[in-house]
mmCIF file of C-alpha atoms in Angstrom:
data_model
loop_
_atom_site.group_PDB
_atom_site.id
_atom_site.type_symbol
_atom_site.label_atom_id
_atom_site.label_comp_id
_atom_site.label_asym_id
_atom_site.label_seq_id
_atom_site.Cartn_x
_atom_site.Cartn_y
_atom_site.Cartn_z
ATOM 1 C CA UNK A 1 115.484 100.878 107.884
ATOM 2 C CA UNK A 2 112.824 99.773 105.105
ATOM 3 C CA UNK A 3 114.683 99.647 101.998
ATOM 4 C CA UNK A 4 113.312 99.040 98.658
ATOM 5 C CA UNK A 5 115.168 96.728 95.756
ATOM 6 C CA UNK A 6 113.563 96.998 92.180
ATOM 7 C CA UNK A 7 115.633 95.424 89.598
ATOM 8 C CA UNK A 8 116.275 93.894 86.397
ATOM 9 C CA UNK A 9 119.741 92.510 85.374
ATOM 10 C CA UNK A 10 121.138 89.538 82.978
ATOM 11 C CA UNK A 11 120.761 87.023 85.610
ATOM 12 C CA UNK A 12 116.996 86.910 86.030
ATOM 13 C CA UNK A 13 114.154 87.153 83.729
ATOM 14 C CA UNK A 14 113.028 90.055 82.667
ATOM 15 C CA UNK A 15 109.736 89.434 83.490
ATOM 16 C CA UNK A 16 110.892 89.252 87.015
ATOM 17 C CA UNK A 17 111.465 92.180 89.785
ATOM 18 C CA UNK A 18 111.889 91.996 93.245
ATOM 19 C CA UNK A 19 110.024 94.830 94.899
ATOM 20 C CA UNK A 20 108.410 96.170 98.100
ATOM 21 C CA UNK A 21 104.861 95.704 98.040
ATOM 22 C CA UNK A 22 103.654 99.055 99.127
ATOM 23 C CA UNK A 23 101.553 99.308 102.679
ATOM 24 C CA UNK A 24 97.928 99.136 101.827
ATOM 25 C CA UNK A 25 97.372 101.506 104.610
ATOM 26 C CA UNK A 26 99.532 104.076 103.663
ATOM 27 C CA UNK A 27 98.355 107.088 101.144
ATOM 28 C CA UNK A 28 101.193 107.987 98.353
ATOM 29 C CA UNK A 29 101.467 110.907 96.057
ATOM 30 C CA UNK A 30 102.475 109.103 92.798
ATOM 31 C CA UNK A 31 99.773 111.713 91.527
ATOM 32 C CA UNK A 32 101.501 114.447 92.541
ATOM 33 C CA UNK A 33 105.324 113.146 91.278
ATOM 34 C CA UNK A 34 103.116 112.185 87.600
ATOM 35 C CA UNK A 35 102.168 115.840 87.405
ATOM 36 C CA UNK A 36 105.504 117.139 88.035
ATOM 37 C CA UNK A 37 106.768 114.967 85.018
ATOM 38 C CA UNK A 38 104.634 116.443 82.961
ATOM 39 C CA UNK A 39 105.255 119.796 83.842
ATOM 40 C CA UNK A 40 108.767 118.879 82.765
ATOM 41 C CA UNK A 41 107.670 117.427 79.705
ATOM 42 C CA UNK A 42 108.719 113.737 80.778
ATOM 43 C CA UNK A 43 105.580 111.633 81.299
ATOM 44 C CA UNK A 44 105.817 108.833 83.651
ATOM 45 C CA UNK A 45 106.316 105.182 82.293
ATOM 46 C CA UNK A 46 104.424 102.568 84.346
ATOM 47 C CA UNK A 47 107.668 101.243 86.667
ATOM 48 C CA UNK A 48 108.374 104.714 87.620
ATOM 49 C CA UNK A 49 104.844 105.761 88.930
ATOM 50 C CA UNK A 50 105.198 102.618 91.171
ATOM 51 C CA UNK A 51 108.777 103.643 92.356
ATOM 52 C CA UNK A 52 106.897 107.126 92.934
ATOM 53 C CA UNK A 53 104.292 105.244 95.068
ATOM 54 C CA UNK A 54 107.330 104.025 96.936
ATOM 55 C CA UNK A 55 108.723 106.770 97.489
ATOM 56 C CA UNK A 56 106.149 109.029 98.353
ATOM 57 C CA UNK A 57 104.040 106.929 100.285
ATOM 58 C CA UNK A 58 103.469 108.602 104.310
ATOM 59 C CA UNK A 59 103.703 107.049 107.403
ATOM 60 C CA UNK A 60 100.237 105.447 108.061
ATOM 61 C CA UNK A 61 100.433 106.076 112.004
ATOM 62 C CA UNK A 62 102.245 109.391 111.788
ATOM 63 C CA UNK A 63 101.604 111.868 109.071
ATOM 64 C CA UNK A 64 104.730 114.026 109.400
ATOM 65 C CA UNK A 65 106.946 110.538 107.744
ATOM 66 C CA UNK A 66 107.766 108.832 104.857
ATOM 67 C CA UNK A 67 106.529 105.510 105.123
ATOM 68 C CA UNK A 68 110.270 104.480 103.542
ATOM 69 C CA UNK A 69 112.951 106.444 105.386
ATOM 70 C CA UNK A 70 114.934 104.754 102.803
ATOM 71 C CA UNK A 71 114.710 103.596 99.143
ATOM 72 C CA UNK A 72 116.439 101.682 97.046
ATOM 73 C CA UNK A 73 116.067 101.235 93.134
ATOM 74 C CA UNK A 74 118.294 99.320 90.647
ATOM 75 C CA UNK A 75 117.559 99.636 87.131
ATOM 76 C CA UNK A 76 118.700 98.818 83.849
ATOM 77 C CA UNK A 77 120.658 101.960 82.168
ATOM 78 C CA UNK A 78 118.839 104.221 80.135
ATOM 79 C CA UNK A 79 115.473 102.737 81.620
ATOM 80 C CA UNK A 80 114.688 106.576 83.300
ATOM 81 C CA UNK A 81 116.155 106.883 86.285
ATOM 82 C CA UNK A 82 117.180 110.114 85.879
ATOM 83 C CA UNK A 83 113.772 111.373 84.532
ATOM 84 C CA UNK A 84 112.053 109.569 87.641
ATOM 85 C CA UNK A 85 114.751 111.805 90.064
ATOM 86 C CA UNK A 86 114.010 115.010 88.194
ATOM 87 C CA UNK A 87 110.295 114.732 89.083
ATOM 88 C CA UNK A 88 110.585 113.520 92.805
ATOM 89 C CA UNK A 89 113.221 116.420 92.954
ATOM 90 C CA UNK A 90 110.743 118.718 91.545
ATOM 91 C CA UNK A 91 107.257 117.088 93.667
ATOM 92 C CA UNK A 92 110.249 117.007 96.919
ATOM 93 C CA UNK A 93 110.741 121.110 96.337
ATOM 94 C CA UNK A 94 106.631 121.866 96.370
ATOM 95 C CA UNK A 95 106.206 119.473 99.167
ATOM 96 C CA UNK A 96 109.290 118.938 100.894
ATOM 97 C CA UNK A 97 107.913 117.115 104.423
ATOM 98 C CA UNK A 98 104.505 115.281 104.696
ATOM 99 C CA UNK A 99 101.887 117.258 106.854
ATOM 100 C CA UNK A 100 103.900 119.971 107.608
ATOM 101 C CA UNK A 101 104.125 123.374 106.016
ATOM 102 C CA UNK A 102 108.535 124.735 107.149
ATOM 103 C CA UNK A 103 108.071 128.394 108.010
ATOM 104 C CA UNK A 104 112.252 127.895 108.130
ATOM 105 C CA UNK A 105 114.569 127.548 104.890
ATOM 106 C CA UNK A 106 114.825 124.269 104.157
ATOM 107 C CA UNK A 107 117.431 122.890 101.741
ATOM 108 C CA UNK A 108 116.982 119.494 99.975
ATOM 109 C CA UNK A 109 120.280 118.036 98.858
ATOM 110 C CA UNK A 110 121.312 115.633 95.561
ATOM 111 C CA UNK A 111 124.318 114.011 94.744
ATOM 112 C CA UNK A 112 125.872 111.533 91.947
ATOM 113 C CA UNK A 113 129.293 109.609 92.123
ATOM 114 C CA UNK A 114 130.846 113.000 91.641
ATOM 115 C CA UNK A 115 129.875 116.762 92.082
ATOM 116 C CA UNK A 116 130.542 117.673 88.246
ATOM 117 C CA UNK A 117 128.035 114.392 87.926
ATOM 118 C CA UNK A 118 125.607 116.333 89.930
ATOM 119 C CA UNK A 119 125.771 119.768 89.175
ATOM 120 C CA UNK A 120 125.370 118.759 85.952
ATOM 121 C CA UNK A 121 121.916 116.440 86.808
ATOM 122 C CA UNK A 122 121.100 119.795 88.856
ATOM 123 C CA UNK A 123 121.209 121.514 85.417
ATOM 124 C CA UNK A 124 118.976 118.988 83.751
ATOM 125 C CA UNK A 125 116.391 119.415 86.253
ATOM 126 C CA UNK A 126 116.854 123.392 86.104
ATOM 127 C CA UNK A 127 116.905 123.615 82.533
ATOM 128 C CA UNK A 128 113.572 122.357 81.997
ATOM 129 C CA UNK A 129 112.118 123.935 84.944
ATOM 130 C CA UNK A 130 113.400 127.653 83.073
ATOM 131 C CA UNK A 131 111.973 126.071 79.692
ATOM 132 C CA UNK A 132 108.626 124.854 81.169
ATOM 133 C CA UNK A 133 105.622 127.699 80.789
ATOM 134 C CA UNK A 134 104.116 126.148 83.633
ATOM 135 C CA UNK A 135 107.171 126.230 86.092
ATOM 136 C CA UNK A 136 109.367 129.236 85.025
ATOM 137 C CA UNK A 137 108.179 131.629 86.885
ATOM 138 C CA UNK A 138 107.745 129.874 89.580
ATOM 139 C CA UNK A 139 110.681 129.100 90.502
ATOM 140 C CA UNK A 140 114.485 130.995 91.246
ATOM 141 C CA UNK A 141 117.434 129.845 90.470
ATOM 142 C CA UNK A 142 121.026 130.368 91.124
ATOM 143 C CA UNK A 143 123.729 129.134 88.669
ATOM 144 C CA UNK A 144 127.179 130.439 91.026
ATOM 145 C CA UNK A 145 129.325 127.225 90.946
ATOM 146 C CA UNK A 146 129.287 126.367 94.765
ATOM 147 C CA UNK A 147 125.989 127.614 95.771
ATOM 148 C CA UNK A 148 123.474 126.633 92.927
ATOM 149 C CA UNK A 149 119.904 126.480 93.988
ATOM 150 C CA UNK A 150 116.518 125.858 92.819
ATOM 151 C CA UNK A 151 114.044 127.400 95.324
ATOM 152 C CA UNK A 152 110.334 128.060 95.659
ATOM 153 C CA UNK A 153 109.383 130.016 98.305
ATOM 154 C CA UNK A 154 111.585 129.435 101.246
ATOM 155 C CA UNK A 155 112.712 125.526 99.849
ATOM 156 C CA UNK A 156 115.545 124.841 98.238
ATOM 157 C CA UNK A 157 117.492 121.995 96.081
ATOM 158 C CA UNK A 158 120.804 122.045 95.191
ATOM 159 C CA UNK A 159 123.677 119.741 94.223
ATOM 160 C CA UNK A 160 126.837 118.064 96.466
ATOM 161 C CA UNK A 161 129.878 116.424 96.197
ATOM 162 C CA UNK A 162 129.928 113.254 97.429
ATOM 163 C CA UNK A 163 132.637 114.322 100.027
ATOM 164 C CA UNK A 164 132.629 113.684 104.200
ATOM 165 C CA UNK A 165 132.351 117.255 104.904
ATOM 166 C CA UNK A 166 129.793 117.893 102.189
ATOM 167 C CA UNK A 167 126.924 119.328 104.701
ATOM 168 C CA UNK A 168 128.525 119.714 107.550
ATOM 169 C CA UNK A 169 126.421 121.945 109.846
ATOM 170 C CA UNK A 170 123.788 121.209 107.528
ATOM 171 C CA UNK A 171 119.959 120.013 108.561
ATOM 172 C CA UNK A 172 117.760 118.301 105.782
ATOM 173 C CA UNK A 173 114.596 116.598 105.052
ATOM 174 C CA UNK A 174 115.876 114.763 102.124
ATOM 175 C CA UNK A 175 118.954 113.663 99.803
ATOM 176 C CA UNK A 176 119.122 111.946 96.969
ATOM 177 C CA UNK A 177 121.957 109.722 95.591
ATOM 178 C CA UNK A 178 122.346 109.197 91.650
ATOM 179 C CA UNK A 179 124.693 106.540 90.542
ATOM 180 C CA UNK A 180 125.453 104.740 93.558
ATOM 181 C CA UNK A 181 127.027 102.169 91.959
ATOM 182 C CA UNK A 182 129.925 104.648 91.457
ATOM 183 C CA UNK A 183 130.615 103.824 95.242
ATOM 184 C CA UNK A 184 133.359 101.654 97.005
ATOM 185 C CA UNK A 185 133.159 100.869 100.220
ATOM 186 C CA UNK A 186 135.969 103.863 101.545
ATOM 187 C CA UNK A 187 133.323 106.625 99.317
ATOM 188 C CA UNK A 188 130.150 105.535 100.029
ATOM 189 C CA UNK A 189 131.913 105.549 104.489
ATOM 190 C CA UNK A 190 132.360 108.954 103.123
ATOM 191 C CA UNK A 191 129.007 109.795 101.675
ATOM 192 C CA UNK A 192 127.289 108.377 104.708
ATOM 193 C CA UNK A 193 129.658 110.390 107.024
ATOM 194 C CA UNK A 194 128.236 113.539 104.888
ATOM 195 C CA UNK A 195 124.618 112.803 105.208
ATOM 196 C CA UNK A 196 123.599 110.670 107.683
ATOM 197 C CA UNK A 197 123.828 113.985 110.762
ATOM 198 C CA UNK A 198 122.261 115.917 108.806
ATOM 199 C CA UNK A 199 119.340 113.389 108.094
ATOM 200 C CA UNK A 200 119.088 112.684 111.802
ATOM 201 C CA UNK A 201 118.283 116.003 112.980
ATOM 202 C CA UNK A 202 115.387 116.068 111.101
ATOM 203 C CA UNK A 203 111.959 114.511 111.969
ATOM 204 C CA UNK A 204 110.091 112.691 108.719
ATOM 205 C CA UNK A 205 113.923 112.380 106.418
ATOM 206 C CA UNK A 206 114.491 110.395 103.508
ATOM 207 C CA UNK A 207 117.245 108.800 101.522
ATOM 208 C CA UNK A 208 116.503 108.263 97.682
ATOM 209 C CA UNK A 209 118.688 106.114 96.273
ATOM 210 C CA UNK A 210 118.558 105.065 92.374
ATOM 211 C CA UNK A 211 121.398 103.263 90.333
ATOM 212 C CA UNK A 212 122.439 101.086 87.425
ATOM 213 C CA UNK A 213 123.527 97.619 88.461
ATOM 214 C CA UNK A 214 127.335 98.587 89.008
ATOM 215 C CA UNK A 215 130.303 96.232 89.082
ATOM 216 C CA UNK A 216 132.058 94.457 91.968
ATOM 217 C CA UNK A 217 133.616 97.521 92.990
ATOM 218 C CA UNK A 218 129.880 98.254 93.880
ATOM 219 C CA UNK A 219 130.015 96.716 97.349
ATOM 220 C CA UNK A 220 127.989 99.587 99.164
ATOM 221 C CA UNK A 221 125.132 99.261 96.415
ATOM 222 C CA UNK A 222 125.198 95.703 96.898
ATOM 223 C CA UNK A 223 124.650 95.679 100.115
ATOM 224 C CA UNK A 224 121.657 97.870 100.191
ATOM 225 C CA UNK A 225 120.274 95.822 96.974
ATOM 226 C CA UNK A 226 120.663 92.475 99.275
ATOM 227 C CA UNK A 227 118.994 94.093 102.455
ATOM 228 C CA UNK A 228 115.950 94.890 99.985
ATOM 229 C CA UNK A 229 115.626 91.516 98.225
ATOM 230 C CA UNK A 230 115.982 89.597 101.743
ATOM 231 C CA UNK A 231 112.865 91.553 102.826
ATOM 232 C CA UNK A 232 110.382 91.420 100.148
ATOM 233 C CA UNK A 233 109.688 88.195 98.248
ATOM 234 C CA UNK A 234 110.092 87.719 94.801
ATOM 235 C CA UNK A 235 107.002 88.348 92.461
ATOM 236 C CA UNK A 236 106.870 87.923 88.324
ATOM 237 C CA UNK A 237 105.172 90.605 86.862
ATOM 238 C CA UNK A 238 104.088 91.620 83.097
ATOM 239 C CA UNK A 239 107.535 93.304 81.630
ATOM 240 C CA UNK A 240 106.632 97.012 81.206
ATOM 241 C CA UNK A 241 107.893 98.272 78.439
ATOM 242 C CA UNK A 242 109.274 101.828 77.668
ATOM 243 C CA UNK A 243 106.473 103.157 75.243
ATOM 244 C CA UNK A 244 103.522 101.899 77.798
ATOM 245 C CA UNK A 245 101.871 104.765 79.886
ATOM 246 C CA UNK A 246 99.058 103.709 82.885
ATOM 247 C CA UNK A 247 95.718 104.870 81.518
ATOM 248 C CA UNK A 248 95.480 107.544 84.071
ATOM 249 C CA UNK A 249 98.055 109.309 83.675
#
């Protein structure tokens, strides 16, 4: 599975990030994730339009999938991996599969390293969707502890706990995972056990995965953060810095 592995910690530069180098060939909708930021009132900064391009780039030999059925993104805290979430979550809802237009429900899933962690990361997301005049009405939203949901028309997202039987009977298009760091090896067997099958059953699926660097506890993030660096090489780039913007956006 293509994984991608952006990161910054104390042992390497900070100039320095190991990344994916995005297919050439494949179109992204970066675009589309900037304008949900600023719907929400949280502009994108420059490394989170090109973890957007990342993660919304398509298939370039079959429209209907990501081009990344998985990705992987390591930050330093408070760098705005949350913020960067809250739009794809947002961009994910309006768009939820690539070339295809659901006539079913769908339901789009997000999770932390527990469910009060994620309901309350739901109510971020939902509280500036309510206080945005160019999303409120829009959008629904139910608060019931248990079934919360943010839907437009017949797509939905709502929050899990990180538990085996967490969607059981349950088939979706895409989950996130917030925190993974927050993961030993006998959760994260459980978190995959929750949303691998549900992932499978569906054509075009994607796992979103963003984190802080974690401790050595973190074996499962690790792992995944390895896999990415041993496929891409190692490039130096300019360190962006929180206050810069691209021009474009």
């Amino acid at each position: 599975t293509p994984l991608s592995s952006s990161s910054q910690h104390s042992t390497r530069p900070k100039h320095v990030r190991v990344v994916t180098d995005i297919d050439p060939s494949a179109t992204h909708f970066a675009d589309r994730v900037a304008v949900s930021a600023r719907a929400l009132g949280e502009p994108l900064i420059p490394w989170q339009y090109e973890a957007a391009k990342l993660i919304t780039a398509v298939d370039p030999d079959d429209p209907r999938r990501m081009r990344y059925s998985t990705v992987v993104i390591t930050v330093p805290r408070q760098a705005g991996k949350s913020t960067l979430l809250r739009a794809v979550h947002l961009d994910r809802i309006i768009r939820p599969v690539p070339g295809q237009n659901p006539k079913q429900p769908i339901t789009l899933w997000m999770t932390a390293q527990r469910g009060k962690d994620a309901r309350r990361r739901f109510s971020d997301l939902t509280n500036r969707v309510t206080n945005s005049p160019a999303l409120s009405s829009l959008f629904r939203l139910r608060r019931s502890v248990g079934s919360e949901a943010l839907t437009l028309g017949n797509v939905s997202l709502s929050p899990f706990a990180p538990t085996a039987d967490a969607l059981h009977g349950e088939t979706t298009p895409f989950v996130s995972v917030d925190e993974a760091w927050a993961f030993d090896e006998a959760r994260s067997a459980a978190l995959l056990a929750a949303i691998v099958p549900p992932m499978q059953n569906y054509e075009g699926s994607q796992l979103v995965i963003v984190s802080t660097a974690g401790d050595y506890e973190s074996r499962w993030l690790w792992a995944l953060t390895k896999a990415g660096r041993e496929a891409v090489t190692a490039v130096s780039y300019t360190h962006l810095r929180a206050h810069e913007t691209p021009e474009h956006l």
